[in-house]
XYZ file of C-alpha atoms in Angstrom:
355
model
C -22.427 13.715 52.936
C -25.016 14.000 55.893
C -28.311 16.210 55.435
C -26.407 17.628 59.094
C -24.433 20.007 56.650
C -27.453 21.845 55.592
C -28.030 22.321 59.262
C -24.804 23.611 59.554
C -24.621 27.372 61.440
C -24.152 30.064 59.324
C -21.424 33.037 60.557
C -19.560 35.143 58.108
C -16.142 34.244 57.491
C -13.770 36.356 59.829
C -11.970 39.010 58.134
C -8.760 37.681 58.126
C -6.226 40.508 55.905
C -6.718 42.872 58.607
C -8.344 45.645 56.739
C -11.123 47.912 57.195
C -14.563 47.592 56.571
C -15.678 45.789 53.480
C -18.490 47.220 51.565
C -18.726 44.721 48.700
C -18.648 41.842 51.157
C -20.904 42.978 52.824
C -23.438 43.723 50.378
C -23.045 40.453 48.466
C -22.919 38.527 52.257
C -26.745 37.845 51.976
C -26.434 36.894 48.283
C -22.736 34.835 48.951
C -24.598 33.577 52.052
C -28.213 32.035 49.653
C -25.459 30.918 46.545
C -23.547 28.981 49.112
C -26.748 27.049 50.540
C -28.295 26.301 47.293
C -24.674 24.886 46.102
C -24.513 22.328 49.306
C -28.501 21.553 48.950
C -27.633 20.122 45.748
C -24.540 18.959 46.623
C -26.106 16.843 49.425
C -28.827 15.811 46.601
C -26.164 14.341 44.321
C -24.210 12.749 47.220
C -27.338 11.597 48.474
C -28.445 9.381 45.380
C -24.467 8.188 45.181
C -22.336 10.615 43.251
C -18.453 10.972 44.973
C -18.898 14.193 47.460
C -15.320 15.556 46.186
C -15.705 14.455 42.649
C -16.024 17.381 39.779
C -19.259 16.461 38.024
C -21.091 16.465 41.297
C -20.022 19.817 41.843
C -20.592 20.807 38.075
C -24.408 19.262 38.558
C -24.089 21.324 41.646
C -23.895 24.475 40.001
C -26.104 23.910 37.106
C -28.998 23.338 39.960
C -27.909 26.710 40.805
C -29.045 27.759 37.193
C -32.007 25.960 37.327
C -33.007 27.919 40.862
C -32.380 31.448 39.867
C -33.644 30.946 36.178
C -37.119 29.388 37.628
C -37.342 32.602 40.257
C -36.661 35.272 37.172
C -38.923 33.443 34.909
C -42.041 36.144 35.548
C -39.543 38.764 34.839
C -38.233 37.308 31.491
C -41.735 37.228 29.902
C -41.983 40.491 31.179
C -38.771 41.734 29.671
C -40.109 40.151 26.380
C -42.836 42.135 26.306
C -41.073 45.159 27.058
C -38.812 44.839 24.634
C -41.536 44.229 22.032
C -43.574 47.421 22.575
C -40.491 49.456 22.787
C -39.720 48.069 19.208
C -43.465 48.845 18.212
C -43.589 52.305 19.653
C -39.886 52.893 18.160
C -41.753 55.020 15.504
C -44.153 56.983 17.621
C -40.867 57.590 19.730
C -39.317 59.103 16.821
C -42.075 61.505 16.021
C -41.703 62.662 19.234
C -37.997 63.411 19.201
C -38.673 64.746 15.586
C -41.044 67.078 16.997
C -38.995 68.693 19.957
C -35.534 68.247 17.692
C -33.148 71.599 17.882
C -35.701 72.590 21.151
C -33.323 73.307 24.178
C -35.241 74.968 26.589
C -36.356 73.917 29.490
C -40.036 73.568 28.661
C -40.173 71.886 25.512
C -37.323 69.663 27.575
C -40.174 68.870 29.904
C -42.895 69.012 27.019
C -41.034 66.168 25.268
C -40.310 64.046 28.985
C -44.004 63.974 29.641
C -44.884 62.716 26.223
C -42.366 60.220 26.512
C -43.306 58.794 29.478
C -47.016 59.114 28.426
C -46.156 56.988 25.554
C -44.623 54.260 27.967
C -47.444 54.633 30.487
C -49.884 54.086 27.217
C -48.524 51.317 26.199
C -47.809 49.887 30.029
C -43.833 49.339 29.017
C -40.515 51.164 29.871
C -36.832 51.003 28.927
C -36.379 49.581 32.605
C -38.607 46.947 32.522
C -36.497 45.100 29.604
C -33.484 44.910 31.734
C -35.048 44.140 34.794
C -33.824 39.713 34.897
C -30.215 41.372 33.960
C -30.203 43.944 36.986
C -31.903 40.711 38.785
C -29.223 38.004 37.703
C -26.209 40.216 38.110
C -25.197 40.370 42.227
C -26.221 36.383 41.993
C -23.614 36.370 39.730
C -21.160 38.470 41.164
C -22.074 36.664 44.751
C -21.196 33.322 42.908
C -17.866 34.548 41.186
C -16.779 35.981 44.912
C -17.917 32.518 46.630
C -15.755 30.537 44.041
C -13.127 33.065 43.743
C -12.392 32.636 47.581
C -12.516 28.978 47.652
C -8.431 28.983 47.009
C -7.755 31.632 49.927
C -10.425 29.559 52.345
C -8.914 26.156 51.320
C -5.396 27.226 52.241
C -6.590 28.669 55.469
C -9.097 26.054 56.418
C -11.462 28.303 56.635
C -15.410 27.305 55.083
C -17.796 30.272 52.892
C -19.841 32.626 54.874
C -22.492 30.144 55.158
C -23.353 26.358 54.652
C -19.954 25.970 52.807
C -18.016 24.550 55.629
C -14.548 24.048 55.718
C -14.824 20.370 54.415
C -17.069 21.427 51.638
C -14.397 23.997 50.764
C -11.683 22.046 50.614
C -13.491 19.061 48.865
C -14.837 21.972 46.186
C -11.225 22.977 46.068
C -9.397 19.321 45.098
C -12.484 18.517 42.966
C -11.505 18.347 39.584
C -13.127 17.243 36.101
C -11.010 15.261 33.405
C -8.725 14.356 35.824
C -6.950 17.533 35.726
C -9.037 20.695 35.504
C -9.981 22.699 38.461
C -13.753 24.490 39.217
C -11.819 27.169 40.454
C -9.298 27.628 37.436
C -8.702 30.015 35.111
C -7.966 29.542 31.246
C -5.001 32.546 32.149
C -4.238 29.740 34.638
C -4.424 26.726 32.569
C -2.018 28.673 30.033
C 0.598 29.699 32.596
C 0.498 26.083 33.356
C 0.398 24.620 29.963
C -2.837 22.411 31.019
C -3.995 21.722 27.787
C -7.368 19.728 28.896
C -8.238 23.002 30.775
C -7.068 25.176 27.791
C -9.425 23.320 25.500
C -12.356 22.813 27.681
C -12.907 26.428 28.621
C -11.955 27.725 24.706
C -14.652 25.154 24.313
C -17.109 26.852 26.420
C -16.229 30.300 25.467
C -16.628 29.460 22.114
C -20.281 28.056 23.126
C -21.497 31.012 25.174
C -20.398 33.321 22.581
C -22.688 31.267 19.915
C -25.929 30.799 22.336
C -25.704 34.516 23.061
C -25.644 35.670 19.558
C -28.279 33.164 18.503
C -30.811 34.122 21.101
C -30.140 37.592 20.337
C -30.295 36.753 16.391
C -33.712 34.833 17.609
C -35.472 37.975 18.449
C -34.334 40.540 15.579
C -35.002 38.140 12.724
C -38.294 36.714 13.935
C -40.059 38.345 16.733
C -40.246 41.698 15.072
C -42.898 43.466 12.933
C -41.632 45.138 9.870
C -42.881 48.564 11.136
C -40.419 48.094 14.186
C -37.133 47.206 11.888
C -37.226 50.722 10.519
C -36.325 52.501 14.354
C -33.448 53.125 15.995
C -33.910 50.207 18.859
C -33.258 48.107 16.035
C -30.331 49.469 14.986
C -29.188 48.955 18.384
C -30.484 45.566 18.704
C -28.372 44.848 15.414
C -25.012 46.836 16.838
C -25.733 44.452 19.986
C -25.945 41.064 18.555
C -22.662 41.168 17.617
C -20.785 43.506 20.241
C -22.768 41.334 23.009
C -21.247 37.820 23.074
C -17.861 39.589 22.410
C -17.730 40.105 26.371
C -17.652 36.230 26.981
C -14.211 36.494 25.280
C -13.010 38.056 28.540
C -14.670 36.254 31.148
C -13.702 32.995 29.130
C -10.305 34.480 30.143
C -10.538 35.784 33.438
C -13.063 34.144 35.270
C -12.847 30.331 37.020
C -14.319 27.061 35.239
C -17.416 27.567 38.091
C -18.465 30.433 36.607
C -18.001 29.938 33.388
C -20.023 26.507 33.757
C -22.875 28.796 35.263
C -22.702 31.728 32.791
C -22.881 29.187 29.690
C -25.982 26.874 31.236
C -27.847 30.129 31.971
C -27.264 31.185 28.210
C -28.741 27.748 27.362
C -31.328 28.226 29.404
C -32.138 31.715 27.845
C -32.051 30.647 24.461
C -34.752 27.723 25.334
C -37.227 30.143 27.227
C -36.346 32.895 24.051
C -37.400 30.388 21.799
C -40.447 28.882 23.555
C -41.984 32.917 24.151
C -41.363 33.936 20.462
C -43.182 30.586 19.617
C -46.003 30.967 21.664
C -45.567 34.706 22.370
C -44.622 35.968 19.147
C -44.562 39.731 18.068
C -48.333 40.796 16.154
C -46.989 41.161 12.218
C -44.094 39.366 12.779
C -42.562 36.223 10.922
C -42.973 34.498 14.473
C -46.363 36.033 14.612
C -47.243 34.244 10.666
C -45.865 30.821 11.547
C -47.848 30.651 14.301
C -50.963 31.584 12.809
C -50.077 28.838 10.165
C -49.965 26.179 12.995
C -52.792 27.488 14.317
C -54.910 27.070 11.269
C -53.380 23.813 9.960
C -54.868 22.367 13.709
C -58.361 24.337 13.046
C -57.554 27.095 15.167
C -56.894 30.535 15.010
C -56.203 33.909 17.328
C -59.312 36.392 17.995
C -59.639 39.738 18.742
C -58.424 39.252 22.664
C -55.453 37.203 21.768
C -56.625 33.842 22.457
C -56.746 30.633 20.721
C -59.900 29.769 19.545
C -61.921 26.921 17.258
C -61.793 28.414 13.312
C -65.341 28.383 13.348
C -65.494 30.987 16.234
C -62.721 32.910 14.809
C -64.177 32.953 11.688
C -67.549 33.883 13.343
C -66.179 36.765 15.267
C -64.675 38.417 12.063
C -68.192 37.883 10.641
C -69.595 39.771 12.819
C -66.750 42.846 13.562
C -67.564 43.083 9.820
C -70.954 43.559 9.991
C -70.293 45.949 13.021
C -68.105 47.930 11.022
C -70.420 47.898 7.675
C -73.511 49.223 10.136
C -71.497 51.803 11.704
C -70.084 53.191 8.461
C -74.029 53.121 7.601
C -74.903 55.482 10.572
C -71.928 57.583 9.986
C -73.548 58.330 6.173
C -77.535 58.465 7.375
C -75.492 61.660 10.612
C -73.599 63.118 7.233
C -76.770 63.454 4.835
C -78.466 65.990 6.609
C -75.448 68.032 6.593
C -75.348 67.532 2.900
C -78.800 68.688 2.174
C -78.626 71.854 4.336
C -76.098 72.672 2.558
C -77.038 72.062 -0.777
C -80.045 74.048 0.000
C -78.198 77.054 1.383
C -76.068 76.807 -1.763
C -79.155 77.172 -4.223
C -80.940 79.951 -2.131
C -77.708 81.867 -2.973
């Protein structure tokens, strides 16, 4: 396959059922439109060092680069999320003094009494609900741009039509005829592979349902049994976190179901992908108090090392220097604090005998 494919024109494929506008499409055109040119990029790559152009695996490989490219460009957002979702766990109990406080209150200013201190909370501690789902609301129309570039690849094959982009005609009918196995199609469907009793394709994608469901609930399991402090197990965003870690992976059950091998291939190699960078930030990132939080400190200090008072790694001796000296800060100012209280005491101990 020629790099000339990548240099291909791009024009939206014509709207051939003879409808009205389409306001999906056309939202997810730009999105369909950057899925499609990463998919041949690759594709080209893998063609380029000698895989088959129509084979399965190349197209497979094709789609995992896919992963790799939206995963790398989200990456600042999932150590953000991270840290969202850790302060909202440690300010869980602040949170519920708050509601605690304005609880039974309907009216309209201790509704707005109770909004400011929320969001005076958040601003305090620099996080907000939002922020934790911000790589979801990120990930979700490149997914959805994906399922609708695959999910036409059937209608564009028949036609001989090519995507809305760098997927050309050829592409799409050598994505179409590409199988893996020998028998199971990217663009299939496990309701497909059961109409048509292809049992390869039945157990491959019960296969990778099965896995996606597992990688989801262990990252999720990841996060609630080590990155949290004990304080933050006793609020309600843990309860939540609990109720989600196993109501969560239940949803790959349907799109295990319902959605084509392609997708499925991408949804499972992004949960792999989410697990690995879940457990490298809880490692290195790990939740103050937390069990993380302990091993860490025991690796630390079995190396020499330890974390001061600004969170970085240090030499022991520095660490250890540090505390020396926050103790002797806190040992003169509890000093002054007694020399600013005995004049107090004598004035009125005098007062008191004068009586």
């Amino acid at each position: 396959m020629g790099l000339d494919l990548l240099l291909a024109s791009a024009t939206p494929t014509p709207n051939t059922g003879g409808g009205g506008f389409d306001l999906l499409g056309t939202i997810l055109w730009p999105l369909k439109w950057a899925v499609e040119l990463i998919l041949v990029a690759w594709h080209w790559l893998f063609t380029a060092v000698g895989l088959p152009a129509a084979s399965g695996i190349t197209w497979i490989l094709s789609i995992i680069g896919l992963v790799i490219v939206v995963r790398a460009s989200v990456f600042p957002l999932f150590v953000r999320q991270i840290k969202s979702q850790r302060k909202m766990m440690e300010i869980a109990p602040e949170m519920k003094k708050i509601q605690a406080k304005y609880k039974g209150k309907k009216d309209q200013l201790s509704r707005e009494a109770m909004s400011r201190e929320t969001m005076g909370l958040y601003k305090k501690h620099g996080t907000s609900p939002m922020s934790s789902c911000l790589p979801l609301i990120v990930q979700m129309p490149i997914f959805f741009a994906l399922f609708s570039v695959l999910n036409d690849v059937t209608k564009h094959a028949t036609q001989g039509l090519g995507g809305v982009g760098l997927l050309s005609a050829e592409l799409t009918q050598e994505f179409y005829d590409a199988t893996i196995f020998g028998s199971v199609s990217l663009h299939g469907t496990l309701g497909q592979a059961v109409e048509t009793q292809n049992t390869v394709a039945i157990v491959l994608l019960v296969i990778l349902v099965v896995l996606m469901i597992g990688s989801q609930f262990f990252t999720q399991l990841q996060i609630i049994s080590k990155n949290l402090s004990p304080e933050a197990k006793t609020g309600q965003a843990y309860q939540m976190q609990k109720i989600m870690l196993y109501v969560l992976p239940l949803g790959f059950i349907f799109s295990g179901v319902f959605f084509p091998l392609g997708v499925v291939v991408y949804w499972f190699i992004s949960n792999l992908w989410t697990m690995a960078q879940q457990f490298l930030v809880i490692r290195e990132m790990p939740t103050p108090g937390s069990e993380a939080a302990k091993a860490r400190e025991e690796r630390l200090a079995r190396k020499g090392k330890a974390i001061d008072a600004s969170g970085k790694v240090v030499p022991m001796a520095a660490y250890e220097a540090e505390q020396q000296r926050m103790l002797e800060e806190a040992e003169k100012a509890k000093q002054e604090a007694y020399k600013r209280q005995q004049p107090v005491s004598k004035k009125r101990a005098k007062k008191k005998g004068s009586n």
